[in-house]
């Protein structure tokens, strides 16, 4: 909508609120398996995103605990313009996170740093993908920015 309003010249642009929610082990980016996940920390990347997209109010939450991720989805799921969710390994195990996504109003885009379909067989199973607007994987940290661009330009 924002992009359309810019193109249409209607002004009155509302500042978007987008939440990024990260699951288990994503607090170790930059240290954890850099050959798969890269060398940059999420905090450094997040600061770059905030500078690059000043018209978007970005928040970030990370937890290694499934219930805390569900609580955060429910907390922002009725008041934010979008959620970018990387459920990490809970993608493959958590029916509860999928149910939480289905229970909220806010659109959710699922992201993964690696191409989950090019990895182990169990990673090809997702309990959240079907509940999300879409999924982006395999582009490293750029996966988050691609999801952000969806909200900024296309939603």
PDB file of C-alpha atoms in Angstrom:
ATOM      1  CA  UNK A   1       0.000   0.000   0.000  1.00  0.00           C
ATOM      2  CA  UNK A   2       2.811   2.412   0.795  1.00  0.00           C
ATOM      3  CA  UNK A   3       4.345   1.931  -2.658  1.00  0.00           C
ATOM      4  CA  UNK A   4       0.981   2.383  -4.333  1.00  0.00           C
ATOM      5  CA  UNK A   5       0.338   5.566  -2.353  1.00  0.00           C
ATOM      6  CA  UNK A   6       3.736   6.927  -3.380  1.00  0.00           C
ATOM      7  CA  UNK A   7       3.030   6.131  -7.036  1.00  0.00           C
ATOM      8  CA  UNK A   8      -0.432   7.635  -6.791  1.00  0.00           C
ATOM      9  CA  UNK A   9       0.897  10.717  -5.011  1.00  0.00           C
ATOM     10  CA  UNK A  10      -1.751  10.510  -2.316  1.00  0.00           C
ATOM     11  CA  UNK A  11       0.659  11.451   0.486  1.00  0.00           C
ATOM     12  CA  UNK A  12      -0.405  10.835   4.086  1.00  0.00           C
ATOM     13  CA  UNK A  13       2.049   7.984   4.402  1.00  0.00           C
ATOM     14  CA  UNK A  14       1.628   6.149   7.682  1.00  0.00           C
ATOM     15  CA  UNK A  15       4.788   4.852   9.272  1.00  0.00           C
ATOM     16  CA  UNK A  16       4.703   1.070   9.036  1.00  0.00           C
ATOM     17  CA  UNK A  17       5.429  -1.139  12.035  1.00  0.00           C
ATOM     18  CA  UNK A  18       7.190  -4.388  11.188  1.00  0.00           C
ATOM     19  CA  UNK A  19       8.318  -6.938  13.774  1.00  0.00           C
ATOM     20  CA  UNK A  20      11.166  -9.353  13.168  1.00  0.00           C
ATOM     21  CA  UNK A  21      10.878 -12.435  15.338  1.00  0.00           C
ATOM     22  CA  UNK A  22      13.769 -14.896  15.455  1.00  0.00           C
ATOM     23  CA  UNK A  23      13.765 -18.369  16.925  1.00  0.00           C
ATOM     24  CA  UNK A  24      16.402 -20.602  18.462  1.00  0.00           C
ATOM     25  CA  UNK A  25      20.108 -20.142  17.903  1.00  0.00           C
ATOM     26  CA  UNK A  26      19.716 -17.033  15.758  1.00  0.00           C
ATOM     27  CA  UNK A  27      21.313 -15.076  18.595  1.00  0.00           C
ATOM     28  CA  UNK A  28      24.538 -16.833  17.553  1.00  0.00           C
ATOM     29  CA  UNK A  29      24.657 -15.464  14.004  1.00  0.00           C
ATOM     30  CA  UNK A  30      28.181 -14.428  13.149  1.00  0.00           C
ATOM     31  CA  UNK A  31      29.573 -17.222  15.333  1.00  0.00           C
ATOM     32  CA  UNK A  32      27.419 -20.237  14.487  1.00  0.00           C
ATOM     33  CA  UNK A  33      28.356 -22.227  11.379  1.00  0.00           C
ATOM     34  CA  UNK A  34      29.526 -19.230   9.332  1.00  0.00           C
ATOM     35  CA  UNK A  35      29.833 -21.415   6.232  1.00  0.00           C
ATOM     36  CA  UNK A  36      26.013 -21.747   6.313  1.00  0.00           C
ATOM     37  CA  UNK A  37      24.868 -18.586   8.105  1.00  0.00           C
ATOM     38  CA  UNK A  38      27.629 -16.051   7.381  1.00  0.00           C
ATOM     39  CA  UNK A  39      29.853 -13.920   9.597  1.00  0.00           C
ATOM     40  CA  UNK A  40      27.590 -10.947  10.325  1.00  0.00           C
ATOM     41  CA  UNK A  41      25.706 -10.697  13.602  1.00  0.00           C
ATOM     42  CA  UNK A  42      21.973 -10.111  13.470  1.00  0.00           C
ATOM     43  CA  UNK A  43      22.336  -6.990  15.617  1.00  0.00           C
ATOM     44  CA  UNK A  44      24.718  -5.411  13.087  1.00  0.00           C
ATOM     45  CA  UNK A  45      22.421  -6.357  10.216  1.00  0.00           C
ATOM     46  CA  UNK A  46      19.373  -5.022  12.073  1.00  0.00           C
ATOM     47  CA  UNK A  47      21.033  -1.635  12.578  1.00  0.00           C
ATOM     48  CA  UNK A  48      21.780  -1.490   8.833  1.00  0.00           C
ATOM     49  CA  UNK A  49      18.127  -2.278   8.037  1.00  0.00           C
ATOM     50  CA  UNK A  50      16.924   0.495  10.328  1.00  0.00           C
ATOM     51  CA  UNK A  51      19.195   2.997   8.569  1.00  0.00           C
ATOM     52  CA  UNK A  52      18.202   1.803   5.101  1.00  0.00           C
ATOM     53  CA  UNK A  53      14.434   1.892   5.829  1.00  0.00           C
ATOM     54  CA  UNK A  54      13.833   4.882   8.125  1.00  0.00           C
ATOM     55  CA  UNK A  55      10.148   5.045   7.117  1.00  0.00           C
ATOM     56  CA  UNK A  56       9.573   1.673   8.772  1.00  0.00           C
ATOM     57  CA  UNK A  57       9.438   1.268  12.533  1.00  0.00           C
ATOM     58  CA  UNK A  58      11.305  -1.996  13.036  1.00  0.00           C
ATOM     59  CA  UNK A  59      11.353  -4.078  16.186  1.00  0.00           C
ATOM     60  CA  UNK A  60      13.290  -7.250  16.858  1.00  0.00           C
ATOM     61  CA  UNK A  61      12.661 -10.122  19.254  1.00  0.00           C
ATOM     62  CA  UNK A  62      14.672 -13.333  19.623  1.00  0.00           C
ATOM     63  CA  UNK A  63      14.147 -16.311  21.878  1.00  0.00           C
ATOM     64  CA  UNK A  64      15.308 -19.879  22.131  1.00  0.00           C
ATOM     65  CA  UNK A  65      12.022 -20.737  23.887  1.00  0.00           C
ATOM     66  CA  UNK A  66       9.001 -21.806  21.833  1.00  0.00           C
ATOM     67  CA  UNK A  67       6.387 -20.348  24.212  1.00  0.00           C
ATOM     68  CA  UNK A  68       8.109 -16.947  24.221  1.00  0.00           C
ATOM     69  CA  UNK A  69       7.955 -16.854  20.407  1.00  0.00           C
ATOM     70  CA  UNK A  70       4.228 -17.635  20.565  1.00  0.00           C
ATOM     71  CA  UNK A  71       3.722 -14.900  23.181  1.00  0.00           C
ATOM     72  CA  UNK A  72       5.517 -12.382  20.939  1.00  0.00           C
ATOM     73  CA  UNK A  73       3.462 -13.389  17.877  1.00  0.00           C
ATOM     74  CA  UNK A  74       0.289 -12.848  19.904  1.00  0.00           C
ATOM     75  CA  UNK A  75       1.590  -9.556  21.324  1.00  0.00           C
ATOM     76  CA  UNK A  76       2.312  -7.931  17.933  1.00  0.00           C
ATOM     77  CA  UNK A  77      -0.104  -9.958  15.825  1.00  0.00           C
ATOM     78  CA  UNK A  78      -3.015  -7.554  16.087  1.00  0.00           C
ATOM     79  CA  UNK A  79      -1.283  -4.171  16.005  1.00  0.00           C
ATOM     80  CA  UNK A  80       1.672  -4.378  13.591  1.00  0.00           C
ATOM     81  CA  UNK A  81       1.589  -4.042   9.803  1.00  0.00           C
ATOM     82  CA  UNK A  82       3.705  -7.139   9.276  1.00  0.00           C
ATOM     83  CA  UNK A  83       5.799  -9.832  10.911  1.00  0.00           C
ATOM     84  CA  UNK A  84       8.973 -11.369   9.528  1.00  0.00           C
ATOM     85  CA  UNK A  85       9.445 -14.695  11.282  1.00  0.00           C
ATOM     86  CA  UNK A  86      12.456 -16.970  11.283  1.00  0.00           C
ATOM     87  CA  UNK A  87      11.313 -19.817  13.520  1.00  0.00           C
ATOM     88  CA  UNK A  88      14.645 -21.619  13.135  1.00  0.00           C
ATOM     89  CA  UNK A  89      14.442 -25.313  13.946  1.00  0.00           C
ATOM     90  CA  UNK A  90      10.923 -24.846  15.357  1.00  0.00           C
ATOM     91  CA  UNK A  91       9.836 -24.649  11.705  1.00  0.00           C
ATOM     92  CA  UNK A  92      10.091 -28.417  11.567  1.00  0.00           C
ATOM     93  CA  UNK A  93       8.613 -29.269  14.954  1.00  0.00           C
ATOM     94  CA  UNK A  94       6.196 -26.638  16.218  1.00  0.00           C
ATOM     95  CA  UNK A  95       2.537 -27.074  15.452  1.00  0.00           C
ATOM     96  CA  UNK A  96       1.944 -24.483  18.196  1.00  0.00           C
ATOM     97  CA  UNK A  97       3.807 -21.721  16.318  1.00  0.00           C
ATOM     98  CA  UNK A  98       1.820 -22.548  13.183  1.00  0.00           C
ATOM     99  CA  UNK A  99      -1.396 -22.339  15.211  1.00  0.00           C
ATOM    100  CA  UNK A 100      -0.312 -18.967  16.664  1.00  0.00           C
ATOM    101  CA  UNK A 101       0.262 -17.579  13.166  1.00  0.00           C
ATOM    102  CA  UNK A 102      -3.188 -18.784  12.099  1.00  0.00           C
ATOM    103  CA  UNK A 103      -4.705 -17.102  15.162  1.00  0.00           C
ATOM    104  CA  UNK A 104      -3.429 -13.573  14.543  1.00  0.00           C
ATOM    105  CA  UNK A 105      -4.480 -10.862  12.101  1.00  0.00           C
ATOM    106  CA  UNK A 106      -1.081  -9.535  10.996  1.00  0.00           C
ATOM    107  CA  UNK A 107       0.493 -10.942   7.832  1.00  0.00           C
ATOM    108  CA  UNK A 108       3.540 -13.145   8.479  1.00  0.00           C
ATOM    109  CA  UNK A 109       6.393 -13.820   6.063  1.00  0.00           C
ATOM    110  CA  UNK A 110       8.575 -16.804   6.970  1.00  0.00           C
ATOM    111  CA  UNK A 111      12.303 -16.437   6.331  1.00  0.00           C
ATOM    112  CA  UNK A 112      15.297 -18.739   6.524  1.00  0.00           C
ATOM    113  CA  UNK A 113      18.925 -17.878   5.926  1.00  0.00           C
ATOM    114  CA  UNK A 114      19.786 -21.157   4.248  1.00  0.00           C
ATOM    115  CA  UNK A 115      17.924 -22.968   1.502  1.00  0.00           C
ATOM    116  CA  UNK A 116      16.105 -25.459   3.711  1.00  0.00           C
ATOM    117  CA  UNK A 117      15.147 -27.561   0.678  1.00  0.00           C
ATOM    118  CA  UNK A 118      18.816 -28.150  -0.139  1.00  0.00           C
ATOM    119  CA  UNK A 119      19.597 -29.477   3.341  1.00  0.00           C
ATOM    120  CA  UNK A 120      18.599 -32.527   5.401  1.00  0.00           C
ATOM    121  CA  UNK A 121      15.254 -34.189   4.664  1.00  0.00           C
ATOM    122  CA  UNK A 122      13.703 -33.215   8.015  1.00  0.00           C
ATOM    123  CA  UNK A 123      14.218 -29.532   7.156  1.00  0.00           C
ATOM    124  CA  UNK A 124      11.826 -29.879   4.209  1.00  0.00           C
ATOM    125  CA  UNK A 125       8.938 -30.291   6.670  1.00  0.00           C
ATOM    126  CA  UNK A 126       7.396 -27.026   7.858  1.00  0.00           C
ATOM    127  CA  UNK A 127       4.589 -26.561  10.354  1.00  0.00           C
ATOM    128  CA  UNK A 128       4.516 -22.806   9.730  1.00  0.00           C
ATOM    129  CA  UNK A 129       4.827 -22.237   5.963  1.00  0.00           C
ATOM    130  CA  UNK A 130       1.189 -22.950   5.164  1.00  0.00           C
ATOM    131  CA  UNK A 131       0.085 -20.379   7.756  1.00  0.00           C
ATOM    132  CA  UNK A 132       2.272 -17.598   6.307  1.00  0.00           C
ATOM    133  CA  UNK A 133       1.691 -15.283   3.356  1.00  0.00           C
ATOM    134  CA  UNK A 134       4.936 -16.601   1.845  1.00  0.00           C
ATOM    135  CA  UNK A 135       8.392 -17.972   2.528  1.00  0.00           C
ATOM    136  CA  UNK A 136      11.820 -16.684   1.567  1.00  0.00           C
ATOM    137  CA  UNK A 137      14.907 -18.829   2.052  1.00  0.00           C
ATOM    138  CA  UNK A 138      18.448 -19.264   0.884  1.00  0.00           C
ATOM    139  CA  UNK A 139      19.573 -15.640   0.605  1.00  0.00           C
ATOM    140  CA  UNK A 140      21.318 -15.310   3.953  1.00  0.00           C
ATOM    141  CA  UNK A 141      20.451 -12.187   5.913  1.00  0.00           C
ATOM    142  CA  UNK A 142      19.171 -10.675   2.653  1.00  0.00           C
ATOM    143  CA  UNK A 143      16.117 -12.955   3.143  1.00  0.00           C
ATOM    144  CA  UNK A 144      14.919 -10.534   5.848  1.00  0.00           C
ATOM    145  CA  UNK A 145      15.331  -7.531   3.582  1.00  0.00           C
ATOM    146  CA  UNK A 146      13.413  -9.266   0.783  1.00  0.00           C
ATOM    147  CA  UNK A 147      10.542  -9.874   3.209  1.00  0.00           C
ATOM    148  CA  UNK A 148      10.731  -6.263   4.370  1.00  0.00           C
ATOM    149  CA  UNK A 149      10.551  -5.106   0.767  1.00  0.00           C
ATOM    150  CA  UNK A 150       7.372  -7.133   0.302  1.00  0.00           C
ATOM    151  CA  UNK A 151       5.712  -5.194   3.135  1.00  0.00           C
ATOM    152  CA  UNK A 152       7.151  -1.854   2.027  1.00  0.00           C
ATOM    153  CA  UNK A 153       6.401  -2.068  -1.679  1.00  0.00           C
ATOM    154  CA  UNK A 154       3.703  -4.676  -2.223  1.00  0.00           C
ATOM    155  CA  UNK A 155       1.418  -5.021   0.765  1.00  0.00           C
TER     156      UNK A 155
END
